[in-house]
Short mmCIF file of C-alpha atoms in Angstrom, two decimals:
data_model
loop_
_atom_site.label_atom_id
_atom_site.label_comp_id
_atom_site.label_asym_id
_atom_site.label_seq_id
_atom_site.Cartn_x
_atom_site.Cartn_y
_atom_site.Cartn_z
CA UNK A 1 -3.99 -16.12 37.25
CA UNK A 2 -5.51 -17.83 34.23
CA UNK A 3 -5.19 -15.21 31.49
CA UNK A 4 -7.14 -15.29 28.22
CA UNK A 5 -5.80 -13.27 25.29
CA UNK A 6 -8.11 -12.56 22.35
CA UNK A 7 -5.91 -11.99 19.32
CA UNK A 8 -4.69 -13.06 15.92
CA UNK A 9 -1.64 -15.28 16.30
CA UNK A 10 1.09 -16.65 14.00
CA UNK A 11 0.92 -18.12 11.41
CA UNK A 12 -2.06 -15.81 10.98
CA UNK A 13 -1.70 -13.00 8.45
CA UNK A 14 -4.20 -10.84 10.37
CA UNK A 15 -2.78 -7.66 11.83
CA UNK A 16 -1.06 -7.65 15.26
CA UNK A 17 -0.33 -11.39 15.23
CA UNK A 18 3.42 -10.76 15.71
CA UNK A 19 2.72 -8.49 18.66
CA UNK A 20 0.65 -11.25 20.26
CA UNK A 21 3.52 -13.72 19.86
CA UNK A 22 5.82 -11.52 21.92
CA UNK A 23 3.15 -10.77 24.52
CA UNK A 24 2.63 -14.49 25.04
CA UNK A 25 6.37 -15.18 25.11
CA UNK A 26 6.81 -12.88 28.09
CA UNK A 27 3.49 -13.42 29.88
CA UNK A 28 4.18 -17.17 30.09
CA UNK A 29 7.38 -16.52 32.05
CA UNK A 30 5.56 -14.63 34.84
CA UNK A 31 5.11 -16.50 38.11
CA UNK A 32 1.64 -14.99 38.56
CA UNK A 33 0.37 -16.60 35.35
CA UNK A 34 -0.66 -20.24 35.76
CA UNK A 35 -2.16 -20.68 32.29
CA UNK A 36 -2.58 -18.63 29.10
CA UNK A 37 -5.67 -19.31 26.99
CA UNK A 38 -5.18 -18.05 23.45
CA UNK A 39 -8.52 -17.26 21.80
CA UNK A 40 -7.25 -16.96 18.26
CA UNK A 41 -8.28 -16.84 14.65
CA UNK A 42 -8.38 -20.08 12.67
CA UNK A 43 -5.30 -20.80 10.57
CA UNK A 44 -4.21 -23.65 8.32
CA UNK A 45 -0.80 -24.10 9.95
CA UNK A 46 -0.12 -24.89 13.58
CA UNK A 47 0.24 -22.01 16.00
CA UNK A 48 3.81 -20.91 16.69
CA UNK A 49 4.70 -21.93 20.25
CA UNK A 50 8.44 -22.24 19.64
CA UNK A 51 9.46 -20.89 23.03
CA UNK A 52 12.68 -22.09 24.64
CA UNK A 53 12.22 -20.43 28.03
CA UNK A 54 10.42 -22.14 30.91
CA UNK A 55 6.85 -20.96 31.19
CA UNK A 56 3.26 -21.76 32.04
CA UNK A 57 0.79 -23.92 30.17
CA UNK A 58 -0.68 -22.50 26.95
CA UNK A 59 -4.11 -23.60 25.74
CA UNK A 60 -5.14 -22.68 22.20
CA UNK A 61 -8.76 -22.19 21.20
CA UNK A 62 -9.16 -21.29 17.53
CA UNK A 63 -12.59 -19.73 17.81
CA UNK A 64 -12.95 -16.93 15.25
CA UNK A 65 -12.29 -16.12 11.62
CA UNK A 66 -11.60 -12.84 9.85
CA UNK A 67 -14.85 -11.28 8.54
CA UNK A 68 -17.01 -13.90 10.27
CA UNK A 69 -20.44 -12.80 11.49
CA UNK A 70 -20.20 -15.37 14.31
CA UNK A 71 -17.16 -13.91 16.08
CA UNK A 72 -19.12 -12.28 18.89
CA UNK A 73 -20.92 -15.54 19.69
CA UNK A 74 -17.96 -17.91 19.18
CA UNK A 75 -15.46 -15.93 21.26
CA UNK A 76 -18.02 -15.25 24.00
CA UNK A 77 -18.75 -18.96 24.15
CA UNK A 78 -15.03 -19.78 24.32
CA UNK A 79 -14.57 -17.35 27.22
CA UNK A 80 -17.53 -18.90 29.02
CA UNK A 81 -16.15 -22.42 28.54
CA UNK A 82 -12.56 -21.65 29.56
CA UNK A 83 -13.44 -19.51 32.60
CA UNK A 84 -10.39 -17.21 32.65
CA UNK A 85 -9.60 -14.97 35.61
CA UNK A 86 -8.88 -12.04 33.27
CA UNK A 87 -9.06 -11.21 29.56
CA UNK A 88 -6.73 -9.10 27.43
CA UNK A 89 -7.88 -7.97 23.96
CA UNK A 90 -5.18 -7.16 21.39
CA UNK A 91 -7.14 -4.77 19.16
CA UNK A 92 -7.30 -2.29 16.37
CA UNK A 93 -10.42 -1.24 14.49
CA UNK A 94 -10.06 -3.78 11.67
CA UNK A 95 -8.92 -6.65 13.87
CA UNK A 96 -11.89 -8.92 13.23
CA UNK A 97 -12.60 -7.96 9.63
CA UNK A 98 -12.42 -5.33 6.92
CA UNK A 99 -16.19 -5.50 6.46
CA UNK A 100 -18.17 -3.15 8.67
CA UNK A 101 -20.54 -5.56 10.45
CA UNK A 102 -18.05 -8.36 11.30
CA UNK A 103 -15.48 -5.80 12.41
CA UNK A 104 -18.01 -4.09 14.68
CA UNK A 105 -19.40 -7.29 16.16
CA UNK A 106 -15.94 -8.41 17.22
CA UNK A 107 -15.27 -5.10 18.94
CA UNK A 108 -18.32 -5.64 21.17
CA UNK A 109 -16.46 -8.38 23.04
CA UNK A 110 -14.85 -6.17 25.74
CA UNK A 111 -18.35 -5.00 26.71
CA UNK A 112 -19.52 -8.62 26.93
CA UNK A 113 -16.68 -9.41 29.35
CA UNK A 114 -17.49 -6.33 31.39
CA UNK A 115 -21.12 -7.45 31.71
CA UNK A 116 -19.89 -10.85 32.87
CA UNK A 117 -17.74 -9.10 35.49
CA UNK A 118 -14.50 -10.57 34.09
CA UNK A 119 -11.50 -8.26 34.64
CA UNK A 120 -10.82 -6.91 31.16
CA UNK A 121 -8.17 -4.80 29.45
CA UNK A 122 -8.65 -3.73 25.84
CA UNK A 123 -5.33 -2.85 24.22
CA UNK A 124 -6.21 -0.43 21.42
CA UNK A 125 -3.27 0.10 19.06
CA UNK A 126 -4.87 2.99 17.19
CA UNK A 127 -7.76 5.36 17.69
CA UNK A 128 -10.03 6.57 14.90
CA UNK A 129 -9.58 10.18 15.96
CA UNK A 130 -5.95 9.99 14.78
CA UNK A 131 -6.47 8.01 11.55
CA UNK A 132 -6.57 9.67 8.13
CA UNK A 133 -9.40 7.59 6.66
CA UNK A 134 -8.41 8.36 3.08
CA UNK A 135 -4.72 7.55 3.45
CA UNK A 136 -5.40 4.48 5.57
CA UNK A 137 -7.57 2.95 2.86
CA UNK A 138 -11.00 3.28 4.44
CA UNK A 139 -12.59 5.88 2.15
CA UNK A 140 -11.81 9.22 0.51
CA UNK A 141 -15.47 10.19 0.27
CA UNK A 142 -16.12 13.08 2.68
CA UNK A 143 -19.68 11.98 3.42
CA UNK A 144 -18.58 8.42 4.13
CA UNK A 145 -15.73 9.72 6.29
CA UNK A 146 -18.27 11.51 8.48
CA UNK A 147 -20.29 8.29 8.70
CA UNK A 148 -17.16 6.31 9.60
CA UNK A 149 -16.25 8.84 12.28
CA UNK A 150 -19.75 8.67 13.76
CA UNK A 151 -19.76 4.87 13.78
CA UNK A 152 -16.17 4.84 15.05
CA UNK A 153 -17.14 7.05 17.97
CA UNK A 154 -19.95 4.68 18.88
CA UNK A 155 -17.60 1.68 18.70
CA UNK A 156 -15.00 3.50 20.77
CA UNK A 157 -17.61 4.15 23.46
CA UNK A 158 -18.33 0.41 23.53
CA UNK A 159 -14.64 -0.51 23.79
CA UNK A 160 -14.29 2.04 26.60
CA UNK A 161 -16.70 -0.11 28.63
CA UNK A 162 -13.74 -2.40 29.36
CA UNK A 163 -12.31 -2.02 32.85
CA UNK A 164 -9.22 -0.42 31.33
CA UNK A 165 -8.43 0.63 27.79
CA UNK A 166 -4.68 0.59 27.21
CA UNK A 167 -3.18 2.76 24.47
CA UNK A 168 0.44 2.99 23.40
CA UNK A 169 0.83 6.78 23.39
CA UNK A 170 0.09 9.37 26.07
CA UNK A 171 -1.44 11.61 23.41
CA UNK A 172 -4.20 9.01 22.92
CA UNK A 173 -5.02 9.05 26.62
CA UNK A 174 -5.62 12.80 26.48
CA UNK A 175 -7.75 12.59 23.33
CA UNK A 176 -9.99 9.81 24.66
CA UNK A 177 -10.39 11.34 28.11
CA UNK A 178 -11.32 14.75 26.74
CA UNK A 179 -13.69 13.52 24.02
CA UNK A 180 -15.45 10.69 25.88
CA UNK A 181 -15.18 12.02 29.46
CA UNK A 182 -13.74 8.76 30.81
CA UNK A 183 -11.08 7.94 33.38
CA UNK A 184 -10.24 4.33 32.54
CA UNK A 185 -7.67 4.96 29.78
CA UNK A 186 -4.05 4.16 30.54
CA UNK A 187 -0.85 4.53 28.53
CA UNK A 188 1.18 1.32 28.30
CA UNK A 189 3.95 1.73 25.72
CA UNK A 190 4.19 -0.55 22.71
CA UNK A 191 7.41 -2.12 23.95
CA UNK A 192 10.36 -3.69 22.16
CA UNK A 193 10.04 -7.31 21.07
CA UNK A 194 13.59 -8.60 21.42
CA UNK A 195 16.26 -6.86 23.47
CA UNK A 196 19.72 -8.39 23.61
CA UNK A 197 21.84 -8.09 26.73
CA UNK A 198 24.69 -7.14 24.43
CA UNK A 199 24.71 -4.07 22.20
CA UNK A 200 24.18 -4.82 18.49
CA UNK A 201 26.97 -4.99 15.95
CA UNK A 202 26.51 -1.69 14.11
CA UNK A 203 28.46 -2.79 11.04
CA UNK A 204 26.66 -3.84 7.86
CA UNK A 205 27.44 -6.89 5.69
CA UNK A 206 29.65 -6.59 2.64
CA UNK A 207 27.91 -6.17 -0.68
CA UNK A 208 25.09 -3.80 -1.62
CA UNK A 209 23.81 -1.52 1.13
CA UNK A 210 20.30 -2.76 1.88
CA UNK A 211 17.66 -0.03 2.12
CA UNK A 212 14.82 -1.87 3.85
CA UNK A 213 11.14 -1.18 4.49
CA UNK A 214 8.86 -3.54 6.40
CA UNK A 215 5.09 -3.73 6.78
CA UNK A 216 1.74 -4.14 5.06
CA UNK A 217 1.73 -1.90 2.02
CA UNK A 218 -0.71 -0.15 -0.29
CA UNK A 219 -2.65 2.37 1.78
CA UNK A 220 -0.58 4.97 3.63
CA UNK A 221 2.56 2.80 3.32
CA UNK A 222 3.81 3.28 -0.24
CA UNK A 223 6.74 1.54 -1.89
CA UNK A 224 7.01 3.71 -5.03
CA UNK A 225 8.61 6.76 -3.33
CA UNK A 226 11.32 4.56 -1.81
CA UNK A 227 12.23 2.88 -5.11
CA UNK A 228 12.28 6.23 -6.90
CA UNK A 229 14.30 7.88 -4.13
CA UNK A 230 16.98 5.17 -4.35
CA UNK A 231 17.09 5.68 -8.13
CA UNK A 232 17.76 9.39 -7.54
CA UNK A 233 20.68 8.48 -5.26
CA UNK A 234 22.07 6.11 -7.88
CA UNK A 235 21.93 8.82 -10.53
CA UNK A 236 24.13 11.15 -8.48
CA UNK A 237 26.52 8.59 -6.94
CA UNK A 238 28.24 5.27 -7.49
CA UNK A 239 26.75 3.71 -4.35
CA UNK A 240 25.82 0.01 -4.57
CA UNK A 241 22.27 -0.09 -3.20
CA UNK A 242 19.55 -2.70 -2.90
CA UNK A 243 15.92 -1.91 -2.04
CA UNK A 244 14.37 -4.60 0.18
CA UNK A 245 10.57 -4.54 0.44
CA UNK A 246 9.68 -6.88 3.29
CA UNK A 247 6.05 -7.74 3.94
CA UNK A 248 2.72 -8.12 2.21
CA UNK A 249 -0.25 -6.19 0.84
CA UNK A 250 -2.54 -4.35 3.19
CA UNK A 251 -5.84 -6.33 3.18
CA UNK A 252 -7.58 -3.25 1.74
CA UNK A 253 -5.30 -3.22 -1.32
CA UNK A 254 -4.85 -6.78 -2.60
CA UNK A 255 -2.39 -7.06 -5.48
CA UNK A 256 -0.63 -3.79 -4.66
CA UNK A 257 2.90 -5.20 -4.35
CA UNK A 258 2.51 -7.36 -7.46
CA UNK A 259 1.59 -4.24 -9.43
CA UNK A 260 4.57 -2.35 -8.00
CA UNK A 261 6.88 -5.23 -8.85
CA UNK A 262 5.64 -5.22 -12.43
CA UNK A 263 5.87 -1.43 -12.75
CA UNK A 264 9.48 -1.31 -11.58
CA UNK A 265 10.74 -4.58 -13.06
CA UNK A 266 13.24 -2.62 -15.18
CA UNK A 267 14.99 -1.27 -12.04
CA UNK A 268 17.87 -3.35 -10.74
CA UNK A 269 18.31 -4.62 -7.20
CA UNK A 270 14.77 -4.32 -5.89
CA UNK A 271 13.86 -7.37 -3.81
CA UNK A 272 10.37 -8.30 -2.56
CA UNK A 273 10.55 -10.83 0.30
CA UNK A 274 6.85 -11.53 0.77
CA UNK A 275 5.63 -12.50 4.24
CA UNK A 276 8.47 -12.60 6.75
CA UNK A 277 8.39 -15.50 9.19
CA UNK A 278 9.22 -14.70 12.82
CA UNK A 279 12.55 -16.53 12.73
CA UNK A 280 13.60 -14.54 9.62
CA UNK A 281 13.11 -11.12 11.21
CA UNK A 282 16.53 -10.83 12.93
CA UNK A 283 18.44 -11.48 9.69
CA UNK A 284 16.22 -9.03 7.81
CA UNK A 285 17.08 -6.19 10.19
CA UNK A 286 20.72 -7.08 10.81
CA UNK A 287 21.50 -7.10 7.08
CA UNK A 288 19.95 -3.65 6.56
CA UNK A 289 21.96 -0.45 6.43
CA UNK A 290 18.91 1.70 7.12
CA UNK A 291 15.19 1.14 7.75
CA UNK A 292 12.86 3.46 5.85
CA UNK A 293 9.24 4.37 6.66
CA UNK A 294 7.76 5.55 3.34
CA UNK A 295 4.47 6.58 4.94
CA UNK A 296 2.03 9.29 3.89
CA UNK A 297 0.11 9.09 7.19
CA UNK A 298 0.38 7.35 10.57
CA UNK A 299 -2.11 5.28 12.57
CA UNK A 300 -0.39 4.79 15.90
CA UNK A 301 2.80 3.62 17.52
CA UNK A 302 5.09 1.68 15.18
CA UNK A 303 6.18 -1.86 15.95
CA UNK A 304 8.70 -1.68 13.12
CA UNK A 305 10.36 1.35 14.70
CA UNK A 306 10.76 -0.52 17.99
CA UNK A 307 12.18 -3.52 16.12
CA UNK A 308 14.63 -1.31 14.23
CA UNK A 309 15.77 0.14 17.54
CA UNK A 310 16.31 -3.26 19.11
CA UNK A 311 18.68 -4.16 16.27
CA UNK A 312 20.48 -0.82 16.48
CA UNK A 313 19.35 0.49 13.10
CA UNK A 314 19.27 4.02 11.74
CA UNK A 315 15.84 5.03 10.47
CA UNK A 316 14.34 7.44 7.94
CA UNK A 317 10.90 8.75 8.91
CA UNK A 318 8.22 11.09 7.57
CA UNK A 319 7.98 14.30 9.54
CA UNK A 320 4.34 13.90 10.48
CA UNK A 321 1.86 12.64 13.03
CA UNK A 322 2.47 10.00 15.63
CA UNK A 323 5.87 8.85 14.40
CA UNK A 324 7.36 12.29 14.98
CA UNK A 325 5.71 12.39 18.41
CA UNK A 326 6.95 8.90 19.28
CA UNK A 327 10.50 9.94 18.44
CA UNK A 328 10.19 12.77 20.95
CA UNK A 329 8.41 10.80 23.67
CA UNK A 330 10.53 7.63 23.68
CA UNK A 331 13.94 8.97 22.66
CA UNK A 332 14.32 7.48 19.19
CA UNK A 333 16.34 9.38 16.58
CA UNK A 334 16.17 9.43 12.81
CA UNK A 335 16.47 11.45 9.67
CA UNK A 336 13.18 13.08 8.71
CA UNK A 337 11.80 13.70 5.21
CA UNK A 338 8.85 15.46 3.61
CA UNK A 339 6.46 12.69 2.49
CA UNK A 340 5.25 14.82 -0.42
CA UNK A 341 8.69 15.04 -2.05
CA UNK A 342 10.71 12.06 -3.29
CA UNK A 343 13.90 14.13 -3.39
CA UNK A 344 13.48 14.84 0.33
CA UNK A 345 13.38 11.08 0.98
CA UNK A 346 16.44 10.52 -1.21
CA UNK A 347 18.36 13.23 0.65
CA UNK A 348 17.46 11.74 4.04
CA UNK A 349 18.59 8.24 3.03
CA UNK A 350 21.81 9.55 1.49
CA UNK A 351 22.72 11.51 4.64
CA UNK A 352 22.80 8.24 6.57
CA UNK A 353 24.38 5.81 4.12
CA UNK A 354 27.21 8.20 3.16
CA UNK A 355 28.16 8.97 6.77
CA UNK A 356 28.98 5.79 8.66
CA UNK A 357 29.61 7.65 11.91
CA UNK A 358 26.16 9.27 11.73
CA UNK A 359 24.52 5.93 10.84
CA UNK A 360 26.07 4.26 13.89
CA UNK A 361 25.17 7.23 16.10
CA UNK A 362 21.50 6.92 15.14
CA UNK A 363 21.61 3.16 15.64
CA UNK A 364 23.10 3.51 19.12
CA UNK A 365 20.49 6.09 20.12
CA UNK A 366 17.66 3.88 18.87
CA UNK A 367 19.01 0.81 20.66
CA UNK A 368 19.19 2.83 23.88
CA UNK A 369 15.56 3.95 23.40
CA UNK A 370 14.41 0.40 22.66
CA UNK A 371 15.83 -1.15 25.84
CA UNK A 372 13.90 1.32 28.02
CA UNK A 373 10.65 -0.59 27.39
CA UNK A 374 11.34 -4.29 26.80
CA UNK A 375 8.31 -6.59 26.56
CA UNK A 376 9.23 -8.02 29.96
CA UNK A 377 8.50 -4.61 31.47
CA UNK A 378 5.37 -4.10 29.35
CA UNK A 379 3.82 -7.39 30.48
CA UNK A 380 4.57 -6.44 34.10
CA UNK A 381 2.59 -3.23 33.54
CA UNK A 382 -0.37 -5.25 32.27
CA UNK A 383 -0.21 -7.60 35.25
CA UNK A 384 -0.09 -4.68 37.68
CA UNK A 385 -3.13 -3.19 35.96
CA UNK A 386 -5.03 -6.48 36.16
CA UNK A 387 -4.20 -6.74 39.87
CA UNK A 388 -5.61 -3.25 40.42
CA UNK A 389 -8.80 -4.13 38.53
CA UNK A 390 -9.27 -7.37 40.47
CA UNK A 391 -8.70 -5.64 43.81
CA UNK A 392 -11.18 -2.91 42.91
CA UNK A 393 -13.81 -5.47 41.95
CA UNK A 394 -13.30 -7.29 45.25
CA UNK A 395 -13.79 -4.07 47.19
CA UNK A 396 -16.99 -3.31 45.29
CA UNK A 397 -18.27 -6.84 45.83
CA UNK A 398 -17.45 -6.75 49.56
CA UNK A 399 -19.18 -3.39 49.91
CA UNK A 400 -22.31 -4.69 48.16
CA UNK A 401 -22.34 -7.87 50.27
CA UNK A 402 -21.77 -6.13 53.60
CA UNK A 403 -24.91 -6.24 55.83
CA UNK A 404 -26.63 -2.93 56.22
CA UNK A 405 -27.07 -1.46 59.69
CA UNK A 406 -30.42 0.16 60.23
#
């Protein structure tokens, strides 16, 4: 099978590029895949193909740019020229741009593939029905929210024209099936990027206990509550703590982290890493005592949670939305807090870092949850789905070509 994947890809800073890296890493090791065609965004640096395992040929076609009005044409043309046997789209609603028209045009691509009769899966990491538009940085205006929801429903109907729409949570399957009256939605879990054959070392390095958060910040992911929560812990204890803010601004809130850094420059031991390269991720997690999710809303399954689990880390989570559901569905464990109260966050962090047995217990549970769905298994699920689609198309074609008996 010659598989095309439409996605952002490292060193891209566009969302879901890290997820694509791990998809490609495991797809290329499958015997069924003869070639992977990466239809990616344009970047200044070379694409990261630093794989050590044996695998199939990878062809890179940089054929779209964030917020470009030509994405629909350029990607369609690239698909036509490369002639893949199947296409996988790695999507969320702002994948192709944070401006309405470019974002929408890019999301028409699964329909284009369907019209060309190319077996197509659209992996949709979030659904608009479960996004708090205000918290996620779209708009707080109630009238505009209604407009966004209307437009979002229209776009979702277009994405649902793909042969299969894959979502990462069973809850999303139910919502889409009930609202849009479709039967082509399938749950394929997010998966865990790196799973070691050996259990992690649950000890933490000597020195300050690192309280780490990782992501794109400024909308529903806020750094201020974490910094202030750690200050509350310091006031009531002699614990040596360091706050590690790993990641960048959300594209909707440029300059957010710089402003936070300036606001809290008087507070000791707060470190901002900036963008984290793929090879730096293991050290980032291994050095952390606890991984914190200072979120005020959720927009889908969390890649950071799966990463934390793979490194055997205890986590602190807001008791809301999809994160709480994911904990229940996939077996992760953590200490919950009320996102409206900084003291609640401080208490949750302190419960873990002052009880080493509890911290290790949470880390062990999360590692166990993470190894249930390694990316090797996730890519097998996609291949099985593609095989089903291809077989179904063959049956339809054979039926249509069969001579009629009068």
